[in-house]
Coordinates of C-alpha atoms in Angstrom, one line a residue:
M17 CA -54.2 33.5 70.6
N18 CA -55.8 30.6 68.6
M19 CA -56.1 27.2 70.3
I20 CA -53.3 25.2 71.1
H21 CA -53.7 21.6 70.3
P22 CA -51.5 18.5 71.1
G23 CA -50.8 16.9 68.6
P24 CA -48.7 18.2 64.8
R25 CA -50.5 20.1 62.8
A26 CA -51.9 18.7 59.8
P27 CA -50.3 20.1 56.7
D28 CA -53.8 20.0 54.7
R29 CA -55.4 22.6 56.2
M30 CA -58.3 22.3 54.1
Q31 CA -60.1 19.6 53.2
A32 CA -62.8 18.4 50.8
R33 CA -64.5 15.9 48.3
P34 CA -66.9 16.4 45.1
A35 CA -70.0 14.8 46.4
L36 CA -73.4 14.5 43.9
L37 CA -75.6 16.2 46.0
R38 CA -79.5 15.2 45.9
P39 CA -82.6 16.2 48.0
V40 CA -83.4 14.3 51.1
A41 CA -86.9 14.6 51.9
G42 CA -89.1 12.7 54.6
S43 CA -90.5 11.7 58.1
L44 CA -88.7 11.3 60.8
R45 CA -90.7 8.6 63.4
A46 CA -91.9 9.0 66.9
G47 CA -90.5 6.6 69.2
Q48 CA -87.1 6.8 67.5
T49 CA -84.2 8.0 68.8
V50 CA -82.3 10.8 66.6
M51 CA -79.8 8.8 65.1
Q52 CA -82.1 6.1 64.3
A53 CA -85.1 8.0 62.4
V54 CA -82.2 10.3 60.7
G55 CA -80.4 6.5 59.3
T56 CA -83.3 5.7 58.3
L57 CA -84.2 8.7 56.1
F58 CA -81.0 8.8 54.8
A59 CA -80.3 4.7 54.0
D60 CA -84.1 5.0 52.5
H61 CA -82.6 7.8 49.8
G62 CA -79.4 5.8 49.2
C63 CA -77.3 8.4 50.8
K64 CA -74.5 7.7 52.9
G65 CA -73.9 11.1 54.3
G66 CA -75.1 15.0 53.8
V67 CA -76.9 17.4 55.9
V68 CA -80.2 17.6 57.8
S69 CA -82.2 20.6 59.0
L70 CA -83.7 19.3 62.3
A71 CA -86.2 22.7 62.7
G72 CA -89.2 21.6 64.0
L73 CA -88.7 18.6 65.4
R74 CA -89.5 17.7 69.2
C75 CA -87.7 15.7 71.7
E76 CA -88.5 13.9 74.6
P77 CA -86.3 13.3 76.5
M78 CA -84.1 16.2 74.9
R79 CA -80.4 15.1 75.9
Y80 CA -77.5 17.7 75.0
V81 CA -74.1 19.1 76.4
L82 CA -72.4 22.8 75.8
P83 CA -68.9 23.6 75.5
A84 CA -66.4 23.7 78.3
L85 CA -63.3 24.2 78.4
S86 CA -60.9 20.9 79.2
T87 CA -59.9 19.8 82.5
D88 CA -57.7 17.0 81.1
G89 CA -54.5 18.2 80.3
L90 CA -54.5 17.4 76.9
H91 CA -57.7 18.1 74.8
A92 CA -58.0 22.2 73.6
A93 CA -61.4 22.0 74.7
W94 CA -64.3 19.7 76.0
Y95 CA -68.1 19.5 76.7
S96 CA -70.3 19.7 79.2
D97 CA -72.3 17.4 81.6
T98 CA -75.1 16.3 79.9
H99 CA -78.2 18.8 80.2
A100 CA -81.5 16.6 80.4
P101 CA -84.2 18.5 81.1
K102 CA -88.0 17.8 81.6
G103 CA -90.7 17.6 79.1
R104 CA -90.8 17.7 75.8
W105 CA -89.0 20.1 74.0
T106 CA -89.3 21.8 70.8
V107 CA -86.1 22.4 68.2
E108 CA -86.1 26.3 66.4
S109 CA -83.1 25.4 64.4
A110 CA -80.6 23.0 63.9
T111 CA -77.8 21.5 61.4
A112 CA -77.0 18.0 61.2
T113 CA -74.1 17.2 59.5
V114 CA -74.4 13.6 58.7
G115 CA -71.9 10.4 58.2
W116 CA -70.8 7.6 59.7
K117 CA -69.1 6.1 62.8
D118 CA -67.5 2.5 63.8
G119 CA -70.1 1.5 60.3
A120 CA -72.5 3.0 61.2
P121 CA -74.8 6.0 61.0
F122 CA -73.9 8.6 62.8
L123 CA -74.5 12.4 63.2
H124 CA -72.7 15.7 64.6
C125 CA -75.9 18.3 65.1
H126 CA -75.8 21.7 66.9
G127 CA -79.0 23.7 67.3
I128 CA -81.6 25.9 69.4
W129 CA -84.2 24.1 71.4
S130 CA -87.3 25.3 73.6
D131 CA -89.5 24.2 76.2
G132 CA -92.2 27.1 75.4
R133 CA -90.6 28.3 78.5
D134 CA -86.4 28.1 78.7
R135 CA -84.5 28.7 75.6
A136 CA -81.1 26.5 75.0
M137 CA -78.5 25.7 72.5
G138 CA -76.2 22.9 72.6
H139 CA -75.0 19.7 71.0
L140 CA -77.6 17.5 70.8
L141 CA -76.8 14.4 71.9
P142 CA -78.3 12.1 69.0
F143 CA -78.7 8.2 70.7
D144 CA -79.7 9.7 73.7
S145 CA -82.9 12.4 72.2
T146 CA -86.4 10.7 71.0
V147 CA -88.3 11.6 68.7
A148 CA -91.8 12.5 69.7
E149 CA -94.1 13.2 67.2
D150 CA -93.4 12.1 63.4
V151 CA -92.4 15.6 61.7
A152 CA -91.5 16.4 58.6
V153 CA -87.6 17.6 57.6
E154 CA -85.4 18.2 54.5
G155 CA -81.9 18.0 53.7
L156 CA -79.1 17.0 50.9
G157 CA -77.3 14.1 50.4
A158 CA -74.8 11.9 48.2
A159 CA -74.6 8.3 47.4
E160 CA -70.4 8.7 47.0
T161 CA -69.5 11.1 49.4
W162 CA -69.9 11.2 53.4
F163 CA -68.6 12.1 56.6
E164 CA -66.3 9.3 58.3
A165 CA -65.6 9.8 62.6
L166 CA -61.8 9.4 62.3
P167 CA -59.5 9.6 65.3
D168 CA -57.3 13.6 64.6
Q169 CA -54.0 13.7 65.5
E170 CA -54.2 17.2 65.4
T171 CA -57.3 18.0 67.8
A172 CA -56.7 14.1 69.8
F173 CA -60.7 14.0 69.0
T174 CA -62.2 11.3 66.8
L175 CA -63.8 13.9 64.1
F176 CA -65.8 13.7 61.1
A177 CA -63.9 13.9 57.8
P178 CA -64.5 14.0 54.1
Q179 CA -64.8 10.8 52.2
G180 CA -65.3 8.9 49.1
G181 CA -66.2 11.3 46.2
G182 CA -67.4 11.4 42.1
D183 CA -68.4 13.6 40.0
G184 CA -70.6 16.0 41.3
S185 CA -70.2 19.9 41.8
G186 CA -70.7 20.0 45.3
L187 CA -68.3 19.6 48.4
F188 CA -68.3 17.9 51.5
A189 CA -65.6 19.7 53.8
R190 CA -63.9 20.1 56.9
I191 CA -62.1 23.3 57.4
L192 CA -59.0 22.4 59.9
P193 CA -57.8 24.5 63.8
G194 CA -56.9 27.8 63.2
E195 CA -57.9 28.8 59.6
D196 CA -60.4 32.2 58.7
V197 CA -64.2 30.6 58.2
V198 CA -64.7 33.3 55.4
A199 CA -60.9 33.6 53.7
A200 CA -61.3 29.6 53.6
I201 CA -64.5 29.1 52.1
E202 CA -63.6 31.5 50.1
T203 CA -60.8 29.9 49.3
L204 CA -62.5 26.2 49.2
A205 CA -64.5 27.3 46.7
A206 CA -62.6 29.5 43.9
R207 CA -60.6 26.1 44.0
H208 CA -63.6 23.9 42.8
G209 CA -64.7 27.0 40.3
I210 CA -67.4 27.5 42.7
R211 CA -69.1 31.2 42.9
D212 CA -72.4 31.0 43.9
A213 CA -73.5 28.8 46.9
R214 CA -75.9 27.3 49.8
L215 CA -73.2 27.4 53.0
H216 CA -74.3 24.3 55.3
A217 CA -71.9 24.1 58.8
V218 CA -71.6 23.1 62.0
G219 CA -68.2 23.3 64.2
S220 CA -66.8 25.9 66.4
I221 CA -64.7 29.2 66.6
D222 CA -62.2 30.3 68.9
H223 CA -63.2 33.5 70.0
I224 CA -65.7 35.0 67.3
R225 CA -65.5 38.6 66.3
F226 CA -68.9 39.7 64.4
A227 CA -69.4 42.1 61.3
E228 CA -72.2 44.1 63.0
G229 CA -69.3 44.6 65.8
H230 CA -70.8 42.3 68.5
R231 CA -68.3 39.7 70.2
M232 CA -68.8 36.3 71.6
D233 CA -65.3 36.5 73.8
C234 CA -64.9 32.3 75.0
L235 CA -62.4 29.7 73.8
A236 CA -65.0 26.8 73.5
T237 CA -68.4 27.2 71.4
E238 CA -70.8 25.2 69.4
L239 CA -72.2 26.8 66.1
R240 CA -74.2 26.2 63.4
F241 CA -74.4 28.4 59.7
A242 CA -77.9 29.7 59.4
G243 CA -78.4 31.1 56.2
A244 CA -74.9 31.2 54.9
R245 CA -74.4 31.8 51.2
L246 CA -71.5 32.1 49.1
A247 CA -72.4 35.2 46.2
R248 CA -69.3 36.0 43.1
G249 CA -66.9 34.5 45.0
T250 CA -67.7 36.1 48.4
A251 CA -68.9 34.5 51.9
H252 CA -71.8 35.4 53.5
V253 CA -71.9 33.7 57.0
P254 CA -74.6 34.3 59.4
I255 CA -74.2 31.8 62.3
E256 CA -76.1 31.1 65.5
V257 CA -73.4 29.9 68.5
V258 CA -73.9 29.1 72.4
D259 CA -70.6 29.3 74.8
I260 CA -69.7 27.5 77.9
H261 CA -72.2 29.1 80.1
G262 CA -75.2 28.3 77.6
H263 CA -75.0 32.2 76.5
I264 CA -76.8 32.0 72.7
A265 CA -75.3 35.0 69.8
R266 CA -76.1 35.6 66.7
G267 CA -74.6 37.9 64.1
T268 CA -72.6 37.8 60.6
L269 CA -68.7 36.5 60.6
A270 CA -66.6 39.3 60.1
R271 CA -63.4 38.5 57.5
G272 CA -60.0 37.4 59.0
A273 CA -61.2 37.4 62.2
N274 CA -62.7 34.0 63.5
P275 CA -60.2 31.0 63.6
V276 CA -61.5 27.5 63.6
G277 CA -61.3 26.4 67.1
V278 CA -61.5 22.5 66.7
T279 CA -63.3 21.8 63.6
L280 CA -66.1 23.0 60.7
E281 CA -67.5 20.5 58.8
L282 CA -68.8 22.2 55.7
I283 CA -71.4 21.5 52.5
I284 CA -71.2 23.7 49.5
E285 CA -74.4 23.5 47.4
P286 CA -73.6 25.1 44.5
T287 CA -76.6 27.1 43.6
G288 CA -75.5 28.8 39.7
E289 CA -73.0 27.6 36.9
T290 CA -69.7 25.6 38.2
P291 CA -67.5 24.8 35.1

């Protein structure tokens, strides 16, 4: 059974805006919050939105939350209390979608981090986590396309939605609850004439089924794509994901068995010819 959300079902289940993507590369500076550092990086490149890998980032303090079951009688899922581990933590892998909220830069990041003894995965709190050492990062940005955090009537959350657009061959997209991730990606790409691409995303899936045969039987999850791609129109989607207990899993999404939970924010980066 898919998540049951409180609001009316939006008619458009796959939102997308074209984007002229360009590389974003530079350093996040020690002493800034993660949000300040990423916001500055994107502003320096003249980009309103995009995606960035935070692998190699060291944070002290590190603050994050896990997915959680909702107890408010409204939302289909929620967040845990804030995890505030001691010491310096290194991000092993993390994807952050970048955009705007209330007139200021904002990001949404899921990743895995370690202090050398313990490992955890979750939803990074970018205003509460501080860059401990300068670090070089890379990503993709767009000047005229971005994600905007907007109230979403269906889920009763404030969620990133693609805005703007232009003549670029890339896509900023959001896949809505209940849509199969693999099928939705292939449908979106086909609509826009994209056959080969790298796929960057963060979001949630309701009760995950992996092509390798294992499962994550949990209503609320937080995930990131890990080397996902589109090849000749077929999506191959490895992910890293955490459940409400902090259990981490990896694997490739099975086709037709992985409905979006609350949202999936996606950037499609074409790598081949497009019409």
